[in-house]
Short mmCIF file of C-alpha atoms in Angstrom, two decimals:
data_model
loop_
_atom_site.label_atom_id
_atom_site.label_comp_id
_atom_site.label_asym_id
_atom_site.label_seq_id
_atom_site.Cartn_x
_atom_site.Cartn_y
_atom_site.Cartn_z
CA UNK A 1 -6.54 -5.51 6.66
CA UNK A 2 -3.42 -7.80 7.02
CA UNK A 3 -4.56 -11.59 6.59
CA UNK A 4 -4.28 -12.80 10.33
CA UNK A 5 -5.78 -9.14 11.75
CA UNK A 6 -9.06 -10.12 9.31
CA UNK A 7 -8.92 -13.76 11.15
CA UNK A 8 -8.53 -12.33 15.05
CA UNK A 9 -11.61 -9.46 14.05
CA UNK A 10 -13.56 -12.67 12.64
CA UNK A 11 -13.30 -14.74 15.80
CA UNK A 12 -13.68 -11.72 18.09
CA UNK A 13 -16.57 -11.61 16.17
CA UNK A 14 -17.55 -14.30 17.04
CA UNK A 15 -17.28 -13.82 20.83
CA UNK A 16 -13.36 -15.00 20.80
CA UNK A 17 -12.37 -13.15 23.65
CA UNK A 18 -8.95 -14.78 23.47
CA UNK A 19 -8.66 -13.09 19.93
CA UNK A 20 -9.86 -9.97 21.29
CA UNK A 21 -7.56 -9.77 23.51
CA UNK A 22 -4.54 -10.10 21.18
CA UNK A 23 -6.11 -7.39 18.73
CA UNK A 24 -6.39 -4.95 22.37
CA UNK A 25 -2.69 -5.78 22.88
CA UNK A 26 -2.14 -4.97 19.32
CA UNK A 27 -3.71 -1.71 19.03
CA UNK A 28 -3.46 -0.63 22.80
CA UNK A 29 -0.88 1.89 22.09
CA UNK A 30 -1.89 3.82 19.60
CA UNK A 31 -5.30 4.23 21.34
CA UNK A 32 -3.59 5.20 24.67
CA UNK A 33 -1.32 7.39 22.70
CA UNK A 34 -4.59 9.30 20.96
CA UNK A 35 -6.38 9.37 24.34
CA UNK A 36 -3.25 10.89 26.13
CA UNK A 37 -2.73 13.31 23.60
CA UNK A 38 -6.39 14.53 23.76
CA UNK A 39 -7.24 14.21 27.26
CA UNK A 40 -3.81 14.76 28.59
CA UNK A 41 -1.92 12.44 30.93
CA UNK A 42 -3.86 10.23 34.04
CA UNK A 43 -7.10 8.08 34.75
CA UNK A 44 -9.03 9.61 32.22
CA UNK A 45 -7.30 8.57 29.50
CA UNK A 46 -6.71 5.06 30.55
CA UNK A 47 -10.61 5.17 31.46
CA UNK A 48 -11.48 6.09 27.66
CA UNK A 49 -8.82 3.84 26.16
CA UNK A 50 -10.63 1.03 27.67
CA UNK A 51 -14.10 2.24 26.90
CA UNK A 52 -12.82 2.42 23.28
CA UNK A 53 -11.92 -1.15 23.31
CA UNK A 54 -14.99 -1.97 25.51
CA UNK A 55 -17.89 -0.52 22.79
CA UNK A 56 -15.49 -1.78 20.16
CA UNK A 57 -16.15 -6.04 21.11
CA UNK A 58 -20.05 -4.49 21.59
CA UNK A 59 -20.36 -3.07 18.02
CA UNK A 60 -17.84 -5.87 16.09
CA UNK A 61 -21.04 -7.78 14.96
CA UNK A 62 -21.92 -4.16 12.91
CA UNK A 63 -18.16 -4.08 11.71
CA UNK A 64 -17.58 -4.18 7.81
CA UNK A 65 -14.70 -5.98 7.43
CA UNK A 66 -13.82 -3.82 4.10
CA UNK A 67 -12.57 -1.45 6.16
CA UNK A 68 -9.20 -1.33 8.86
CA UNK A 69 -9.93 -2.55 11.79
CA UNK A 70 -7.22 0.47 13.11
CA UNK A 71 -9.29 3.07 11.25
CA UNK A 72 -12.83 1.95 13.01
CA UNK A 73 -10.64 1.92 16.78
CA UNK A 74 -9.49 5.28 15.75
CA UNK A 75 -12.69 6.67 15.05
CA UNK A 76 -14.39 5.29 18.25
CA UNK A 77 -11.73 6.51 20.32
CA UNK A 78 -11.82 10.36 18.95
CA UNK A 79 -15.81 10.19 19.55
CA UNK A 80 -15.14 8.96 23.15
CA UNK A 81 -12.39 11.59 23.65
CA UNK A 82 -14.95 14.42 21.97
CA UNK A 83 -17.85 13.15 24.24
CA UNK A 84 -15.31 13.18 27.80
CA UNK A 85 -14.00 16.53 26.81
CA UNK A 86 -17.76 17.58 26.70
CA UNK A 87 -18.29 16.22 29.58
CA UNK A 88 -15.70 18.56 31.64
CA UNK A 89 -16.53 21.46 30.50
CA UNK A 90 -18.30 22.99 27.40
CA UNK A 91 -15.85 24.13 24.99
CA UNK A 92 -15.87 28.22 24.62
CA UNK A 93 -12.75 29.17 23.34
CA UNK A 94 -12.97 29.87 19.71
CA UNK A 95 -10.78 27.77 17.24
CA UNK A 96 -8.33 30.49 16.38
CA UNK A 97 -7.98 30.55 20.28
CA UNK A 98 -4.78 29.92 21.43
CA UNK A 99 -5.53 29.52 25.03
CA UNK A 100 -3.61 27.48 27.42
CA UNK A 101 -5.22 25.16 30.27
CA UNK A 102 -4.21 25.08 33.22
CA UNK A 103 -1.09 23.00 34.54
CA UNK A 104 -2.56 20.24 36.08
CA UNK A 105 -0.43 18.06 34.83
CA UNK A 106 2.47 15.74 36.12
CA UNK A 107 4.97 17.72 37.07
CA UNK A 108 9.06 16.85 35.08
CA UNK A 109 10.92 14.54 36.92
CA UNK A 110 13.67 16.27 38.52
CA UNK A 111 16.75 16.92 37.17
CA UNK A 112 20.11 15.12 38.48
CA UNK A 113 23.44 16.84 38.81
CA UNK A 114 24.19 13.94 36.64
CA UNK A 115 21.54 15.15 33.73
CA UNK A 116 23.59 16.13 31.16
CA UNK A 117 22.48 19.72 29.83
CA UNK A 118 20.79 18.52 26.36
CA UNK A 119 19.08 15.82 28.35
CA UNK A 120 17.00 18.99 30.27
CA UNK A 121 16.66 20.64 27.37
CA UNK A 122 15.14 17.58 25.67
CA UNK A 123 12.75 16.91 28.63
CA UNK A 124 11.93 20.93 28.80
CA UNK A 125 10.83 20.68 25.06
CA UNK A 126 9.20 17.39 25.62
CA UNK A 127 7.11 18.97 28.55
CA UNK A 128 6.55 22.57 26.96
CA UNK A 129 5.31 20.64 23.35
CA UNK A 130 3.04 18.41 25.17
CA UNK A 131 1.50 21.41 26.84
CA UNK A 132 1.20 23.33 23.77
CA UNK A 133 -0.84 20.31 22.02
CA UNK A 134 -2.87 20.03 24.90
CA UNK A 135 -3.70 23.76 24.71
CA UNK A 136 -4.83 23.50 20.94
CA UNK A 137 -8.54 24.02 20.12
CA UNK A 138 -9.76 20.31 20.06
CA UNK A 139 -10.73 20.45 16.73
CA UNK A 140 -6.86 21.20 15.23
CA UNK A 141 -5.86 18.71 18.21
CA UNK A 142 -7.14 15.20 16.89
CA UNK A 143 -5.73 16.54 13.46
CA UNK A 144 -2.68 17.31 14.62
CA UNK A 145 -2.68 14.45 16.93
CA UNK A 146 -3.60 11.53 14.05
CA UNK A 147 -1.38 13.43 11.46
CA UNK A 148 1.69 14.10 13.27
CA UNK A 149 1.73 11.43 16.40
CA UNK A 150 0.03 8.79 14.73
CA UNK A 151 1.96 9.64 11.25
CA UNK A 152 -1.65 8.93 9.20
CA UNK A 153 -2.12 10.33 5.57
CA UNK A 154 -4.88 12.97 5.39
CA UNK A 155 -7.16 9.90 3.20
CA UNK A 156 -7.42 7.93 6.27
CA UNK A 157 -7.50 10.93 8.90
CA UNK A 158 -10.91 11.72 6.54
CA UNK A 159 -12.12 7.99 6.89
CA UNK A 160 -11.88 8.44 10.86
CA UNK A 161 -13.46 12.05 11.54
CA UNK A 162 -15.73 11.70 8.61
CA UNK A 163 -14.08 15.46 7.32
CA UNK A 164 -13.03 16.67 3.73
CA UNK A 165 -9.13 15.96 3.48
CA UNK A 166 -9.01 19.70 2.50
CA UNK A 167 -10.54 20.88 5.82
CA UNK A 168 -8.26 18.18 7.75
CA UNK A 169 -5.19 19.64 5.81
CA UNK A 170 -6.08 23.90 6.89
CA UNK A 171 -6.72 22.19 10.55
CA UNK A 172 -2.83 20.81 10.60
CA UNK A 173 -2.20 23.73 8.84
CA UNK A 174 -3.81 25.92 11.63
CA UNK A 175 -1.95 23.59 14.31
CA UNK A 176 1.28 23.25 13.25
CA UNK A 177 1.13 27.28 13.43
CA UNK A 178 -0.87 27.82 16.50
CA UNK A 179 2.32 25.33 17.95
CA UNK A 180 5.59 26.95 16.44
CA UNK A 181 3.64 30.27 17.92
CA UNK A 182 3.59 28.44 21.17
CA UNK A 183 6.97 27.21 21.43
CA UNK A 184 8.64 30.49 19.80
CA UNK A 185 9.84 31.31 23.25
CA UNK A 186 12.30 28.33 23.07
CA UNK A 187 14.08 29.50 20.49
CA UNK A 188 17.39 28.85 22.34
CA UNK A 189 16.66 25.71 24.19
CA UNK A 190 15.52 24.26 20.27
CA UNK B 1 -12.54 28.19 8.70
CA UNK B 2 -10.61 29.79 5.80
CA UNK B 3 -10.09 27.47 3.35
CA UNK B 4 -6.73 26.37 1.68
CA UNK B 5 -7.01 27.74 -1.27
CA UNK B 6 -7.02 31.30 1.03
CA UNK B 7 -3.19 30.17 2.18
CA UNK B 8 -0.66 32.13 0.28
CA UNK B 9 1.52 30.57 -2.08
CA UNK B 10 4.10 30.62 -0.24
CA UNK B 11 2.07 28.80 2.74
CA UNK B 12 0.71 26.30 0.73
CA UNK B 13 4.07 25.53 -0.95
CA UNK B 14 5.37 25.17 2.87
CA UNK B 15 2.89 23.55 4.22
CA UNK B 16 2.74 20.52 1.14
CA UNK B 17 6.65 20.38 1.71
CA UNK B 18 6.15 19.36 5.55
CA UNK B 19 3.62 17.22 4.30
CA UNK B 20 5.71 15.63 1.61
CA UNK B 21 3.23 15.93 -1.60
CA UNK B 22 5.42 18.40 -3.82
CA UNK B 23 6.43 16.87 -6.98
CA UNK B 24 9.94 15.99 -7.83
CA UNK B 25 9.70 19.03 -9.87
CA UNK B 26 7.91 21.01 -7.64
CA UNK B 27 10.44 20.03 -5.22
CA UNK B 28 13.16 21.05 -7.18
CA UNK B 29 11.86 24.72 -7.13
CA UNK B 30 11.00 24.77 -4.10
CA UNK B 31 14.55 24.12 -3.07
CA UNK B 32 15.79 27.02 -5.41
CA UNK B 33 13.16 29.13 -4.09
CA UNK B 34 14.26 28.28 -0.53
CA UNK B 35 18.07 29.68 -1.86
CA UNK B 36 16.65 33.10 -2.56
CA UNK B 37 13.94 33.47 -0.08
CA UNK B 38 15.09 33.80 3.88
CA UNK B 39 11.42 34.05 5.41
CA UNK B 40 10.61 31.06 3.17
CA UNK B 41 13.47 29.32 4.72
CA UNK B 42 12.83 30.21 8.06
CA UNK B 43 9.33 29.03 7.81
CA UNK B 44 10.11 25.78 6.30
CA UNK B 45 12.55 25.34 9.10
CA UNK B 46 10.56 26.19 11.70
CA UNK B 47 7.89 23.13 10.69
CA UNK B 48 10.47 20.87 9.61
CA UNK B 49 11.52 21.64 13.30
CA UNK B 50 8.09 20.95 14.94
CA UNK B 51 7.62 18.18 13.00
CA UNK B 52 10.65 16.43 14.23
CA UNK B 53 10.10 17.39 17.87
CA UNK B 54 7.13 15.93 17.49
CA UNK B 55 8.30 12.50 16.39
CA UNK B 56 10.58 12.41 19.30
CA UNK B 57 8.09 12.72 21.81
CA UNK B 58 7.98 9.65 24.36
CA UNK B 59 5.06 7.49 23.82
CA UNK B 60 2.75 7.13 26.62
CA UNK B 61 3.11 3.50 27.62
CA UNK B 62 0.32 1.04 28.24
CA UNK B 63 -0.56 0.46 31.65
CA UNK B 64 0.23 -2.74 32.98
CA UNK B 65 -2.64 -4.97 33.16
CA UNK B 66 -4.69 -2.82 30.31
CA UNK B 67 -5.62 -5.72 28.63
CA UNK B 68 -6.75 -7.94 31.06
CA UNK B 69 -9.00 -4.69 32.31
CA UNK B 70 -10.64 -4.54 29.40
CA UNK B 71 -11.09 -8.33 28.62
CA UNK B 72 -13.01 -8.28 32.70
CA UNK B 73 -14.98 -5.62 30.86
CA UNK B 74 -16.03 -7.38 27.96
CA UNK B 75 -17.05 -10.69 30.37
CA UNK B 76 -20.92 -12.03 30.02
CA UNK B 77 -22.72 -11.12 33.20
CA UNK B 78 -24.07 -14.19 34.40
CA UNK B 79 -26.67 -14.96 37.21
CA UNK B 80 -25.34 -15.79 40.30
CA UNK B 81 -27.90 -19.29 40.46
CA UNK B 82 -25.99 -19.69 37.41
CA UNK B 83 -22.32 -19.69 38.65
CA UNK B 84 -23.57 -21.70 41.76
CA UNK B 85 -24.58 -24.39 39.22
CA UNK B 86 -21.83 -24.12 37.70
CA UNK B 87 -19.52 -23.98 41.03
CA UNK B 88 -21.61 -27.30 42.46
CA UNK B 89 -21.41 -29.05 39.04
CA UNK B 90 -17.78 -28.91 38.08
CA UNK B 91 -15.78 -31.93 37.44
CA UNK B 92 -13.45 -32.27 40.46
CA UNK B 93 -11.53 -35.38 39.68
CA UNK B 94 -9.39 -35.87 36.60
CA UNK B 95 -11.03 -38.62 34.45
CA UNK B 96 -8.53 -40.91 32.40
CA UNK B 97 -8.49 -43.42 30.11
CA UNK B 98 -6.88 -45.85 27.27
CA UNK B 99 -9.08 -44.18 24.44
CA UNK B 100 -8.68 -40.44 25.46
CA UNK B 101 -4.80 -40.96 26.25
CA UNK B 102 -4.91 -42.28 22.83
CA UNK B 103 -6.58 -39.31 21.43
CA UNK B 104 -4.01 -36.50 23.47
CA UNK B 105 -0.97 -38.44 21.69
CA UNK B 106 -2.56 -37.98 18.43
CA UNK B 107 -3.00 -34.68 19.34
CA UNK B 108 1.10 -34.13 20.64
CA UNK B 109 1.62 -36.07 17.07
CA UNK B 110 -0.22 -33.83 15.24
CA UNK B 111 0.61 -30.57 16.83
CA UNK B 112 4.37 -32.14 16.53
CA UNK B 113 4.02 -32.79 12.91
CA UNK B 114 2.48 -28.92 12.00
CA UNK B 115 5.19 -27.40 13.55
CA UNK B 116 7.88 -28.83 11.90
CA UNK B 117 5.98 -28.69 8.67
CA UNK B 118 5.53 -24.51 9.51
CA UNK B 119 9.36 -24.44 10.39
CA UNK B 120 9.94 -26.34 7.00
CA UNK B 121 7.78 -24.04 4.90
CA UNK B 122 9.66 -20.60 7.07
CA UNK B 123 12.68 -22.09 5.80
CA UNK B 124 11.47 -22.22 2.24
CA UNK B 125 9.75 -18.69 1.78
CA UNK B 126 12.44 -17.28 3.94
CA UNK B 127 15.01 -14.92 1.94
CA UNK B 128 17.77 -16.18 0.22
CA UNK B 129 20.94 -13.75 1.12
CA UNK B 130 21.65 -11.24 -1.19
CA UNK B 131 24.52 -11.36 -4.30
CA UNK B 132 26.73 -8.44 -4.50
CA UNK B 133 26.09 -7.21 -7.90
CA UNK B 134 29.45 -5.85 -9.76
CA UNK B 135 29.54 -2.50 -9.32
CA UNK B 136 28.18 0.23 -12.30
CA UNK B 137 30.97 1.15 -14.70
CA UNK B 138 32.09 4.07 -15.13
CA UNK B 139 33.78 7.04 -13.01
CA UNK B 140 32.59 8.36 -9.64
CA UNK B 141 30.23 11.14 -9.67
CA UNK B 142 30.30 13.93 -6.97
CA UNK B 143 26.73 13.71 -5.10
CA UNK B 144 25.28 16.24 -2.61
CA UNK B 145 23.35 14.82 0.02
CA UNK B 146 22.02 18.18 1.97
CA UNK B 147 19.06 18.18 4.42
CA UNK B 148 17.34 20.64 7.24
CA UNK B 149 17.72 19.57 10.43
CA UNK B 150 17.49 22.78 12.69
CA UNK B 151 17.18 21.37 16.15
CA UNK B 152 19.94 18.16 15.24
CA UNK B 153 23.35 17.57 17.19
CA UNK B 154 24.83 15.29 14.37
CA UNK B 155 23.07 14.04 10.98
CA UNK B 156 24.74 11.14 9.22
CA UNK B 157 23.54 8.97 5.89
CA UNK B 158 22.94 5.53 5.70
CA UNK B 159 22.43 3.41 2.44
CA UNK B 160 23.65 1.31 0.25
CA UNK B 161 27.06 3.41 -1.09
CA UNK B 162 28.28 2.35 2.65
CA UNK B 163 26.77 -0.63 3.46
CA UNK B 164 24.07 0.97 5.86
CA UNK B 165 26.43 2.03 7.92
CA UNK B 166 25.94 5.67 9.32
CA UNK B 167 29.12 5.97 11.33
CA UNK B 168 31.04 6.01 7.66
CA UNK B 169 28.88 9.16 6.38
CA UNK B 170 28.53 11.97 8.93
CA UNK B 171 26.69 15.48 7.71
CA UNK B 172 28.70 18.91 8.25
CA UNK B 173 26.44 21.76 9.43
CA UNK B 174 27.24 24.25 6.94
CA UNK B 175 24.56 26.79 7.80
CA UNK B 176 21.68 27.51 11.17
CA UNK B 177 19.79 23.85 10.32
CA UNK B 178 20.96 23.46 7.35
CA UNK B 179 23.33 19.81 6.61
CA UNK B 180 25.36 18.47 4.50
CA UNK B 181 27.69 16.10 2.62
CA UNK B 182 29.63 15.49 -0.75
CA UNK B 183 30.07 11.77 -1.67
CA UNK B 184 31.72 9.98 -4.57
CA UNK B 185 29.62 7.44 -6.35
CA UNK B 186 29.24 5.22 -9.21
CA UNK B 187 26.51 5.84 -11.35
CA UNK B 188 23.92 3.02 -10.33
CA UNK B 189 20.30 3.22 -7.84
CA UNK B 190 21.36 4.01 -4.20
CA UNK B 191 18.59 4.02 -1.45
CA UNK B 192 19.46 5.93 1.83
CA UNK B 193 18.55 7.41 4.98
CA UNK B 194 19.72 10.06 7.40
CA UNK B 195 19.64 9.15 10.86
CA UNK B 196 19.40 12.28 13.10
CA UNK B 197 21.40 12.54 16.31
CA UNK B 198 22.36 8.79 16.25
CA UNK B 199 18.33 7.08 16.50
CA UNK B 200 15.93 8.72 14.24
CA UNK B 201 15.99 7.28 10.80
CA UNK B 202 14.11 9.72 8.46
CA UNK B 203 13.75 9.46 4.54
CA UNK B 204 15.21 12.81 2.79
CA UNK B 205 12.56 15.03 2.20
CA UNK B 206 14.13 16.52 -1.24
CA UNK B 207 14.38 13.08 -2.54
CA UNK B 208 12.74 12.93 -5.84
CA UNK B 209 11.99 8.66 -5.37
CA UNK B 210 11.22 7.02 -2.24
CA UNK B 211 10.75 3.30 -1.73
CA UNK B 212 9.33 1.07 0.72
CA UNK B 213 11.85 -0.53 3.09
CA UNK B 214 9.95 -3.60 3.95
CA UNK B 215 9.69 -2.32 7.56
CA UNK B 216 7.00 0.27 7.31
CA UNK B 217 9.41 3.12 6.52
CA UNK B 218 10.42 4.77 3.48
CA UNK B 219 14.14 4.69 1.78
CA UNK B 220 14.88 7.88 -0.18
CA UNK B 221 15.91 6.57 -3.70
CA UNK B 222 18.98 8.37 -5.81
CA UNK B 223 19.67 7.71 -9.24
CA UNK B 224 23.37 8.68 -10.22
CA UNK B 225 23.95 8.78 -13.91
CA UNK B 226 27.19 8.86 -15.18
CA UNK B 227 27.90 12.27 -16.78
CA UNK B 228 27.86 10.80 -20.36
CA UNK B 229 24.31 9.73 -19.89
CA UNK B 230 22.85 13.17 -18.05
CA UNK B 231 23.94 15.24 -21.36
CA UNK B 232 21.74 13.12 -23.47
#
């Protein structure tokens, strides 16, 4: 943990919430970015980012500073992502289930006569790839999602899930597939 | 869950490619295997592809006001005989004296006095600029920089052979996803990067020596050796 991140954890510690603060500003995005990317765009994941951060200040007296304070946000945000996705609905689909969800999600902004022709294509892919992670079992998801959005090594991805690196590494393995199986229909557009 | 050692060679080799944990030597095969092997190419293409979409997706932005939201959340509930107390007994009237204007100018002083002594010591551990070193004797040698970039509009290399400037170094497309580039250099240590369609700066994934950039990235490392020096 970088020198003035093990200070700001100390005094949060401590009941700081002026140095809590700055470490939620720090870390906001990735968390939002992990709780988008599981839950999908809207409320929800806004509503878990801040839960995250909430139980975080609650459990900082249990914190051992040994480990990265990023790492411990991580792993509290996955478990409240697992625990909302419960929540919804149980989770049937087996994990070599492909299955899409529905498209209840924000529709693309609409396109300009100005919109230059790679810029659609760009958004297209943007909007198709986000669907596809969405649609992945939520198990290959967070590994996909901490490996490839969050650009963690598989050492760390173990630390936060608490899984064998091998298992982790067949899971992005399993994803990365399950996604270029997805998007195959874009051949051109890629 | 099938485990990895159930992946086929060829999947594994793919799949630790993407992942960048091959060997330089490993590496070096894998490359010659990708020359002779079209579904090996096509797979390794197809990831590198993903991967890079990936990277480029927009990050959700931070609502405005998320912080402050969760700081309200965090707040100690107190009693409300307890904020009434604290409502009726408030100061209301600014209280001032000789002693405690005293003490605030100390204060100014002091805070005056750190911060020029933290500009001071900024100064000091701040880097000197760089020398140019005298370039390596000895004759260019022909380097090919080649990387796969499927989904790409233009490739170009950045590094120290042209003063990190991409502009000077654009890639040719020379096959579907595949790019590349023949440059003269002195034998010497050259880091680089390719930036893909003008804004993402990636490291080269063939690159047998990557170093940290300072920044949290990673600068692909090339060692050119004059000729004299690779026979021996």
């Amino acid at each position: 943990m970088p020198g003035d991140e093990a200070a700001l954890v100390q005094a949060a510690r401590r009941g700081d919430r002026e140095a809590f603060g700055t470490l939620v500003s720090r870390h906001a995005r990735s968390i939002v970015s992990v709780t988008t990317r599981m839950l999908g765009p809207g409320a929800d994941a806004e509503d878990v980012a801040q839960d995250t951060f909430v139980a975080a200040f609650r459990a900082l007296p249990g914190f051992r500073l040994d480990s990265k304070f990023s790492t411990w946000l991580y792993r509290i945000a996955i478990n409240k992502c697992t625990d909302s996705l419960r929540a919804r609905r149980p989770e049937v689909q087996s994990l070599d289930d492909d299955g899409r969800d529905d498209d209840s999600r924000a529709p693309i902004e609409p396109a300009t006569e100005e919109t230059p022709d790679w810029e659609l294509e760009r958004v297209e892919l943007a909007w198709e790839l986000d669907k596809a992670i969405e649609a992945l079992p939520r198990l290959y998801r967070e590994s996909f999602v901490l490996r490839h959005i969050e650009d963690l090594g598989y050492d760390e991805m173990s630390a936060i899930l608490g899984v064998h690196r091998d298992t982790l590494k067949m899971r992005v393995y399993k994803a990365r597939m399950l996604l270029c199986r997805s998007l195959a229909h874009l051949g051109g557009v890629r | 869950m099938k485990e990895e050692h159930d992946m086929t060679d060829s999947e594994q080799l793919v799949q630790r490619f993407v992942d960048q944990e091959l060997s330089a030597e490993e590496r070096l095969q894998f490359v010659a295997r990708l020359g002779r092997d079209e579904a090996l190419r096509q797979r390794a293409m197809d990831l590198e592809r993903l991967v890079l979409d990936v990277r480029r997706l927009p990050r959700p932005e931070v609502p405005a006001g998320f912080t402050a939201r969760v700081l309200e959340r965090t707040e100690p509930r107190r009693s409300m005989w307890r904020r009434l107390a604290e409502t009726l007994w408030a100061p209301r009237a600014l209280e001032w004296n000789l002693a405690s204007a005293a003490a605030a100018a100390c204060l100014v002083v002091f805070a005056f006095g750190a911060a020029i002594a933290g500009a001071l010591s900024w100064q000091r551990s701040a880097p000197q600029p760089g020398t140019v070193s005298a370039s390596a004797a000895g004759a260019p040698v022909l380097v090919r920089l080649v990387v796969l970039q499927p989904g790409a509009r233009t490739v170009q290399a950045a590094g120290d052979f042209n003063g990190w400037n991409p502009h000077r170094t654009p890639l040719e497309q020379v096959s579907n996803g595949a790019w590349m580039v023949t440059i003269p250099l002195e034998p010497g240590r050259y880091e680089y990067m390719f930036v893909v369609d003008g804004q993402q700066w990636i490291a080269d994934p063939f690159a047998l020596e990557q170093s940290e950039d300072g920044f949290g990235s990673r600068n692909a490392v090339l060692e050119v050796r004059a000729p004299s020096e690779s026979r021996s």
